[in-house]
mmCIF file of C-alpha atoms in Angstrom:
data_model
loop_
_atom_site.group_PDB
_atom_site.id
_atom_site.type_symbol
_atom_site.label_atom_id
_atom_site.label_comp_id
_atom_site.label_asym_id
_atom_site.label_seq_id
_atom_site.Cartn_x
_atom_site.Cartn_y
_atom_site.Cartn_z
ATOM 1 C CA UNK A 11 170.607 73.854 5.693
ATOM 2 C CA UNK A 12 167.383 73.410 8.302
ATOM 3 C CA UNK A 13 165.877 70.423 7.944
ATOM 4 C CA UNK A 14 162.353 69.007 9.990
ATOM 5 C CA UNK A 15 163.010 66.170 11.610
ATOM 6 C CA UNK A 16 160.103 63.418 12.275
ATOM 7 C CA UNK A 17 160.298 60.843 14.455
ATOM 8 C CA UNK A 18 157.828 57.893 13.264
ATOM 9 C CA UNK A 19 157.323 56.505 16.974
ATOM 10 C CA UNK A 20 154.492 55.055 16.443
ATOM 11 C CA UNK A 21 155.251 52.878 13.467
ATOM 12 C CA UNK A 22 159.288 52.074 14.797
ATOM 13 C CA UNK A 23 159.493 52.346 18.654
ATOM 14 C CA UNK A 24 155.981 51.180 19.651
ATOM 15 C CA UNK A 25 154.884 54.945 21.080
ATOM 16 C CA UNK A 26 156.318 57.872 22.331
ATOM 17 C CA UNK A 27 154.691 58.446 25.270
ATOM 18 C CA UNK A 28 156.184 57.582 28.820
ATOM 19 C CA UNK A 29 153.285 55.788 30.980
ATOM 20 C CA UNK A 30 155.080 56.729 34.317
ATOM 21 C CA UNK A 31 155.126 59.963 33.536
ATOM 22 C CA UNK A 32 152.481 60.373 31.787
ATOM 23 C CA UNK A 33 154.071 62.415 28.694
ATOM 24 C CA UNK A 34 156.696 62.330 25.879
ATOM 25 C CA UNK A 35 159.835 60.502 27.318
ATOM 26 C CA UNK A 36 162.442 63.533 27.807
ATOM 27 C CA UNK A 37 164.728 62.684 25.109
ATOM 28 C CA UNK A 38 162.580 63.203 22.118
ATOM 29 C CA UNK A 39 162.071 67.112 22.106
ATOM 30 C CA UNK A 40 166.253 67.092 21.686
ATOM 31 C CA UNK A 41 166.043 64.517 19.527
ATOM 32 C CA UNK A 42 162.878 65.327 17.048
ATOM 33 C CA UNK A 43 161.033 68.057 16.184
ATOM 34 C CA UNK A 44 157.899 66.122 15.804
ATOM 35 C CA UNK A 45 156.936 62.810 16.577
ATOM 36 C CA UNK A 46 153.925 60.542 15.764
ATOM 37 C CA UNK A 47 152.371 60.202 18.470
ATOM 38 C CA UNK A 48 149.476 57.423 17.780
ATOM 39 C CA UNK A 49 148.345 54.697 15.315
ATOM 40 C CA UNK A 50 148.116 55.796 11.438
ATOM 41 C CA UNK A 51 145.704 57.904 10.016
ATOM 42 C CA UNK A 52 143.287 56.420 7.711
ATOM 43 C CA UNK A 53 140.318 58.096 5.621
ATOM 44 C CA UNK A 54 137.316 57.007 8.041
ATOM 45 C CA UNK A 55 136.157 58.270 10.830
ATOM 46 C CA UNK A 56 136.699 55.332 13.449
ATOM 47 C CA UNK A 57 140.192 56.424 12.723
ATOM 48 C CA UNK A 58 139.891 60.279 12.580
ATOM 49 C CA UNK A 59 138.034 59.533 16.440
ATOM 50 C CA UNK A 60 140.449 58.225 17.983
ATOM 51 C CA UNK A 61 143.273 60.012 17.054
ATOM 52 C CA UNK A 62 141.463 62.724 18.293
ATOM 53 C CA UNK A 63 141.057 61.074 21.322
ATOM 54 C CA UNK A 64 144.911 60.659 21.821
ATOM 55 C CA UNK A 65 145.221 64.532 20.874
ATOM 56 C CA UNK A 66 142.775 65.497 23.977
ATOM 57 C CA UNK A 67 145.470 63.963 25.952
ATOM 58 C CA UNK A 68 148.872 64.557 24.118
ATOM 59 C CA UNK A 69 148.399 67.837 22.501
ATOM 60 C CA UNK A 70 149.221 69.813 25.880
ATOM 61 C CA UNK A 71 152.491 68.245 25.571
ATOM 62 C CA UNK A 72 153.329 70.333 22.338
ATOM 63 C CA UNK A 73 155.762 72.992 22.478
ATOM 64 C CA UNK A 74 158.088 74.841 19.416
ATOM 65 C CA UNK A 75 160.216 72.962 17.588
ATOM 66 C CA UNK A 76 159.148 69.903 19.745
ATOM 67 C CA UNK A 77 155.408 68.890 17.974
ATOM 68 C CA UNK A 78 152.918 66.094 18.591
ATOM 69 C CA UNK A 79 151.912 64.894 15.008
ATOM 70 C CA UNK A 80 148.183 63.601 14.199
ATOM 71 C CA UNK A 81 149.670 62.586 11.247
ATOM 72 C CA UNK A 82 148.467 63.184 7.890
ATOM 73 C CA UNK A 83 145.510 64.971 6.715
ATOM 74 C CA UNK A 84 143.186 62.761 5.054
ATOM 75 C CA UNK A 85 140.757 65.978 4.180
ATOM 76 C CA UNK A 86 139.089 65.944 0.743
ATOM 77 C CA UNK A 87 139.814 61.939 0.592
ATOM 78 C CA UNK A 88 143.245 60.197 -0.225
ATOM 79 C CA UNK A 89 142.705 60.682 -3.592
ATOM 80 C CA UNK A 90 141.312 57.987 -6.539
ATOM 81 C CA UNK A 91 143.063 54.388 -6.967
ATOM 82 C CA UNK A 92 143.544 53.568 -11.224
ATOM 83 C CA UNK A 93 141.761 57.156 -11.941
ATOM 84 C CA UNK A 94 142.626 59.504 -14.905
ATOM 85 C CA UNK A 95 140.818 62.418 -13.719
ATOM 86 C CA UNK A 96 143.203 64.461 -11.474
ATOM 87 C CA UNK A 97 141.596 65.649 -8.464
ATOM 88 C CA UNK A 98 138.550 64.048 -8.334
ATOM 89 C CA UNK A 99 136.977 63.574 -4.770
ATOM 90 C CA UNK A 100 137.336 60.159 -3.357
ATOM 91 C CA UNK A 101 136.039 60.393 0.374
ATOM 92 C CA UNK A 102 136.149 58.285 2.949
ATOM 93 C CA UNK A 103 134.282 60.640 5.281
ATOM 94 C CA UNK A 104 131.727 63.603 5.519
ATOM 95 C CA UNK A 105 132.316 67.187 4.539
ATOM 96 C CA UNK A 106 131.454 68.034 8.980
ATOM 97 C CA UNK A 107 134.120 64.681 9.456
ATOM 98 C CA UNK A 108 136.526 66.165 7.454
ATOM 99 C CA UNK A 109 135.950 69.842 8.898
ATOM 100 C CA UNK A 110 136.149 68.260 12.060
ATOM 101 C CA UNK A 111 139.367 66.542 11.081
ATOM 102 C CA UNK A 112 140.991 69.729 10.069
ATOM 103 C CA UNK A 113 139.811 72.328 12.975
ATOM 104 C CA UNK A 114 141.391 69.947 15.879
ATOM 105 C CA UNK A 115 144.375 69.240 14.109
ATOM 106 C CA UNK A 116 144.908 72.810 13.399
ATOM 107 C CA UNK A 117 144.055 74.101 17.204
ATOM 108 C CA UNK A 118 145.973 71.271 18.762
ATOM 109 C CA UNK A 119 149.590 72.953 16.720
ATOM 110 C CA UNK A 120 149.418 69.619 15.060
ATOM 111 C CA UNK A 121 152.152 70.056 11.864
ATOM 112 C CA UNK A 122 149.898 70.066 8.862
ATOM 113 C CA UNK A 123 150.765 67.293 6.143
ATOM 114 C CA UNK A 124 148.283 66.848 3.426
ATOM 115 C CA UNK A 125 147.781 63.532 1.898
ATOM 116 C CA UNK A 126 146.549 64.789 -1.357
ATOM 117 C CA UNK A 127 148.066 66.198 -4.150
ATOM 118 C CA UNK A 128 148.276 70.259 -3.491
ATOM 119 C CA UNK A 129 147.987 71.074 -7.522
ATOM 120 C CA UNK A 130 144.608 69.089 -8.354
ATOM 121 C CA UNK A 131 142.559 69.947 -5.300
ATOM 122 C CA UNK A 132 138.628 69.695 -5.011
ATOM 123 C CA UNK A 133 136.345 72.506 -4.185
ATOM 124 C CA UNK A 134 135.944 70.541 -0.801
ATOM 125 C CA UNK A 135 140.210 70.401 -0.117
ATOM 126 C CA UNK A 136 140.030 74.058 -0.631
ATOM 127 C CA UNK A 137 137.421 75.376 1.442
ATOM 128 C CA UNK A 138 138.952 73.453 4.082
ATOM 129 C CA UNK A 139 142.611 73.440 3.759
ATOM 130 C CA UNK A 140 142.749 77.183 3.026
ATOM 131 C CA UNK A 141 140.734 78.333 6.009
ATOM 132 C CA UNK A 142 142.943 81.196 6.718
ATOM 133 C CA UNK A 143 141.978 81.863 10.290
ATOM 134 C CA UNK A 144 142.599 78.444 11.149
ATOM 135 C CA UNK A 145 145.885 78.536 9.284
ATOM 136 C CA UNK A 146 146.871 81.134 11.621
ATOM 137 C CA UNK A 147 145.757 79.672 14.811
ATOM 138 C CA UNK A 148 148.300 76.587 13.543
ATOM 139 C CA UNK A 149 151.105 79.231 13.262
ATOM 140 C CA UNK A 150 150.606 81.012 16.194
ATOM 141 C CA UNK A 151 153.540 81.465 18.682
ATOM 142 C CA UNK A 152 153.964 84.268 21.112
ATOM 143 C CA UNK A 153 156.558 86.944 20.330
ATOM 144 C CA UNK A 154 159.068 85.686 22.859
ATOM 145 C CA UNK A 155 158.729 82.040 21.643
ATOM 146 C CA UNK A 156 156.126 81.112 24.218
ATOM 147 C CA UNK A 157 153.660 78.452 23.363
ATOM 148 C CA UNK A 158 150.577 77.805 24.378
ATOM 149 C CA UNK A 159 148.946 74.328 23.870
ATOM 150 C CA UNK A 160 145.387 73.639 23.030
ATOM 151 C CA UNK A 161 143.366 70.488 23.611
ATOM 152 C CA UNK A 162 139.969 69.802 25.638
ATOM 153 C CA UNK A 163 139.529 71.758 28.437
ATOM 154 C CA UNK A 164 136.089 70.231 29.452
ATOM 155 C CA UNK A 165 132.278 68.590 28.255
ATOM 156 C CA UNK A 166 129.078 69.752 28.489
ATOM 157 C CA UNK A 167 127.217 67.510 30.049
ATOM 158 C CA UNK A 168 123.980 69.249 29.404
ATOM 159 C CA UNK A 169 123.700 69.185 25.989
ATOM 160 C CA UNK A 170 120.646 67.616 24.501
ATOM 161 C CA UNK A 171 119.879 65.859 21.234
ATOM 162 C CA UNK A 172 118.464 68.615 18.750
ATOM 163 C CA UNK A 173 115.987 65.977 17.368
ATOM 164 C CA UNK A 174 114.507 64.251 19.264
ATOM 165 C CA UNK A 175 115.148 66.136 22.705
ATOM 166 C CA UNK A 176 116.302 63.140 25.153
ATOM 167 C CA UNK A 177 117.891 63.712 28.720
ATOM 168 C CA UNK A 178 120.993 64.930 29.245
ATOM 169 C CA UNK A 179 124.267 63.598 29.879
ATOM 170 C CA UNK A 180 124.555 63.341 33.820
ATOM 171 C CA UNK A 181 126.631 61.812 35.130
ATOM 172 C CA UNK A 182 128.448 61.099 31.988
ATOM 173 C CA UNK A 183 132.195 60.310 32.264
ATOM 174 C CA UNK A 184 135.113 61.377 29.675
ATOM 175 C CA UNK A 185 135.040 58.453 28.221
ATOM 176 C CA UNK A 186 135.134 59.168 24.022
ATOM 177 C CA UNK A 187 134.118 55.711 23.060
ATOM 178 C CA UNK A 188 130.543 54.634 22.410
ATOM 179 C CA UNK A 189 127.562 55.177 24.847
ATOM 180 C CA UNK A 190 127.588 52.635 27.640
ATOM 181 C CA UNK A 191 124.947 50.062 27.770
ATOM 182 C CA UNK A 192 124.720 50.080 31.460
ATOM 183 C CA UNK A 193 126.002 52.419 34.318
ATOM 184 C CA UNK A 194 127.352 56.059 32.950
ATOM 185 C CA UNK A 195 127.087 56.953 29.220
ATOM 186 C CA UNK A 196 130.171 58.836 27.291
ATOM 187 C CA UNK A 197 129.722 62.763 26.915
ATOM 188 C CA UNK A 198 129.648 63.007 23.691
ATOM 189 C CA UNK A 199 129.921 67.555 23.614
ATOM 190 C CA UNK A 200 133.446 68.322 23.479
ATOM 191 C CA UNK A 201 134.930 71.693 25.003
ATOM 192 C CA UNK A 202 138.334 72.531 23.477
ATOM 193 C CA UNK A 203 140.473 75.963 23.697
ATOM 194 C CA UNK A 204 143.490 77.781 23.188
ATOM 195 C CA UNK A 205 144.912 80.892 24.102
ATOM 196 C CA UNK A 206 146.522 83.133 21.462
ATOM 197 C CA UNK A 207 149.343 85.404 21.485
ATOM 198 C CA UNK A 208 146.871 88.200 21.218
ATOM 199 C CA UNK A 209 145.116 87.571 24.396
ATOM 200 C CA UNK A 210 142.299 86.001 22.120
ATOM 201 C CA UNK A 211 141.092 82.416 22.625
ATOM 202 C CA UNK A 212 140.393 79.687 20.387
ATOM 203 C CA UNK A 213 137.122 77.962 20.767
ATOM 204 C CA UNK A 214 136.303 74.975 19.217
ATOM 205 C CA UNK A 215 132.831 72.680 20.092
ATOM 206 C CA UNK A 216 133.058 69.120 18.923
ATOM 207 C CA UNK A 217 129.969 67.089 18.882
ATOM 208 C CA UNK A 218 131.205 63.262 18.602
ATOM 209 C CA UNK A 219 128.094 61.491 18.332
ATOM 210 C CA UNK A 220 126.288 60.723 15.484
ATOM 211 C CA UNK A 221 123.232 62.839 15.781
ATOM 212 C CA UNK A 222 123.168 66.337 16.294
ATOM 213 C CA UNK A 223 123.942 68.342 19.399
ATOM 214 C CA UNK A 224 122.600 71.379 20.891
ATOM 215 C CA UNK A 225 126.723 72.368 22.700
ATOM 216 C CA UNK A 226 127.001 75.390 25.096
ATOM 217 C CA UNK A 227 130.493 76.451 26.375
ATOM 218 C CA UNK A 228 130.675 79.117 29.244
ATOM 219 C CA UNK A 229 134.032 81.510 28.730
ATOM 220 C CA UNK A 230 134.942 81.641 32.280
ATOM 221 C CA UNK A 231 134.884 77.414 32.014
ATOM 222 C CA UNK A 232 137.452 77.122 29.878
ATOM 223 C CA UNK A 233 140.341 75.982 31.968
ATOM 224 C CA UNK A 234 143.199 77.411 33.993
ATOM 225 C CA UNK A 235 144.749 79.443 30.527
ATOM 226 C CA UNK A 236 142.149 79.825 27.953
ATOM 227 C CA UNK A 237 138.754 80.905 30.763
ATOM 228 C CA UNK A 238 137.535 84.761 30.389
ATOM 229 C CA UNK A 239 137.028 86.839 32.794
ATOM 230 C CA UNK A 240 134.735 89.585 30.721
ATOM 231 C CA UNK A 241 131.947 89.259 27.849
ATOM 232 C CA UNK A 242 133.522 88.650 24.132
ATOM 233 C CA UNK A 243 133.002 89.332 21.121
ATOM 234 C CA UNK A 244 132.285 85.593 18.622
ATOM 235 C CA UNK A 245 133.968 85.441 15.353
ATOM 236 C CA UNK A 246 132.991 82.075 13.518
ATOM 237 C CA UNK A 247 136.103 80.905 11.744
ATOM 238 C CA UNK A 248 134.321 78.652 9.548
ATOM 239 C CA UNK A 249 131.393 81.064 8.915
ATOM 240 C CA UNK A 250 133.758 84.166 8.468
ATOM 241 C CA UNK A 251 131.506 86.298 10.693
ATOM 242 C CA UNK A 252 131.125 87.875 14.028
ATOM 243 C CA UNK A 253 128.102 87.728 15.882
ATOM 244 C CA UNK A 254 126.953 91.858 17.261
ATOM 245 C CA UNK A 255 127.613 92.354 20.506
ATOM 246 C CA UNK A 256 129.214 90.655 23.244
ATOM 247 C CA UNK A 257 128.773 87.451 24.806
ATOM 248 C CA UNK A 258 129.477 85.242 28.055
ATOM 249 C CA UNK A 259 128.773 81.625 26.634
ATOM 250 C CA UNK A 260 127.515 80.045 22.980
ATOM 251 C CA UNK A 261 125.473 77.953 22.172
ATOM 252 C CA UNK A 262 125.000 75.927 18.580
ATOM 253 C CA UNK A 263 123.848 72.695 17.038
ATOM 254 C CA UNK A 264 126.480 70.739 15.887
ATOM 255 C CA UNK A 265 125.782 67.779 13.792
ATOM 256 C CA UNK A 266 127.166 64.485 14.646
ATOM 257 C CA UNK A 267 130.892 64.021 14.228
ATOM 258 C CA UNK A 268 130.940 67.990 13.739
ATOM 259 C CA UNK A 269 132.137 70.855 14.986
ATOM 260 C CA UNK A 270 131.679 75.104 15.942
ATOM 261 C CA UNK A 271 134.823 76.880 16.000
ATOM 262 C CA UNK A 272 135.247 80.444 16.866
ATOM 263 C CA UNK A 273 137.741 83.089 18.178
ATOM 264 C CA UNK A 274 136.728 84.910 21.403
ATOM 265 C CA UNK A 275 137.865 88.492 21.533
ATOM 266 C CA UNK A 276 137.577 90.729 24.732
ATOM 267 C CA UNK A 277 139.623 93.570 23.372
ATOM 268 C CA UNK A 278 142.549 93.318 26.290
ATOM 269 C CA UNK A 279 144.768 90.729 27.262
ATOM 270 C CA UNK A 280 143.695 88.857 30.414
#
């Protein structure tokens, strides 16, 4: 019988992760086929951040049957302590912080465990957790068992406040804690990708401050695997359109904690 085997590092041996080397010790891809790879997940979003902060770093390390887990999904809320009423929505973060929540776990290949029950979900936990496109970005392997890893390939450092307008972030570092009171500030507008077995790439824009972003990624910035070298076509996964026409960058406002995702199509494999 197969069996999925999860190694709770995090909880039992402190952390997999190997400082000198920065990466997963080499044992624990024989060993596991997914490990935790940071702190618990909790429903709030000073948890949800910085696990996603650990996933910029750690998701590139992902590869089949050897997965970096977020850990559970908290989407929808945990569910109600002492309630009769199946189902009913007890959240401990926004609709955008749960979207958010969802979208990077699901680009980064991060296994998908819900922490909610799957008969009695909300309106909210289905919208979400039944996103098909994003379901199938999860999934996606190459034919020959290839892998390819998302995670943040970059900021942009010019995005701006949508209201007020304020200067941009230059000079920023990658820091993804709070703006600095003194010296650079944190760039808060989030660039992360994935290429797909199709040739198509994953795009994801992830605003993580608290007020609105305008975010513009350019497709021949996307890193070494994921950059284009020809215009695209934009299909919003969470919108379930596609924009006419063809395009070399986009450009949204994402509102704080939020975040765009899209698939960009060129037609060929590059």
């Amino acid at each position: 019988r197969e069996f999925f085997y999860q190694c709770p590092c995090a909880a039992i041996w402190g952390d997999c992760w190997n400082p000198s080397t920065g990466g997963p010790p080499p044992w624990i891809s024989k060993l596991c086929d997914s490990w935790r790879f940071f702190n618990d997940h909790h429903d709030n979003w000073p948890s949800t951040s910085l696990i996603i902060q650990a996933l910029a770093v750690r998701a590139p390390y992902n590869q089949p049957h050897a997965w970096n887990d977020a850990d559970y999904l908290m989407t929808g809320g945990q569910g109600c302590v002492n309630q009769s009423t199946p189902g009913l929505h007890c959240p401990g973060q926004t609709e955008a912080e749960y979207v958010t929540e969802f979208t990077l776990w699901a680009l980064t290949a991060s296994p998908l465990f819900l922490a909610a029950d799957p008969r009695n979900l909300t309106s909210l936990q289905r919208t979400v957790l039944l996103n098909e496109e994003l379901l199938k970005i999860n999934q996606d392997v190459y034919g020959d068992g290839e892998f390819r890893a998302g995670g943040r390939v970059g900021f942009d450092t010019m995005c701006f406040a949508a209201t007020p307008r304020t200067e941009p972030f230059a000079n920023c570092t990658s820091s993804h804690g709070p703006p600095s009171h003194g010296g650079a500030q944190r760039c808060p507008c989030e660039i992360w990708a994935r290429r797909l077995s199709t040739g198509d790439v994953a795009l994801v824009l992830y605003n993580s401050d608290d007020d609105a972003r305008n975010v513009t990624a350019l497709f021949d910035s996307l890193g070494a695997d994921a950059s284009l070298t020809q215009p695209a076509t934009v299909r919003d996964i969470w919108a379930h359109s596609t924009l006419p026409g063809t395009h070399a960058s986009y450009s949204a406002i994402v509102e704080g904690h939020g975040v765009a995702a899209l698939v960009l199509s060129t037609g060929s494999a590059e």
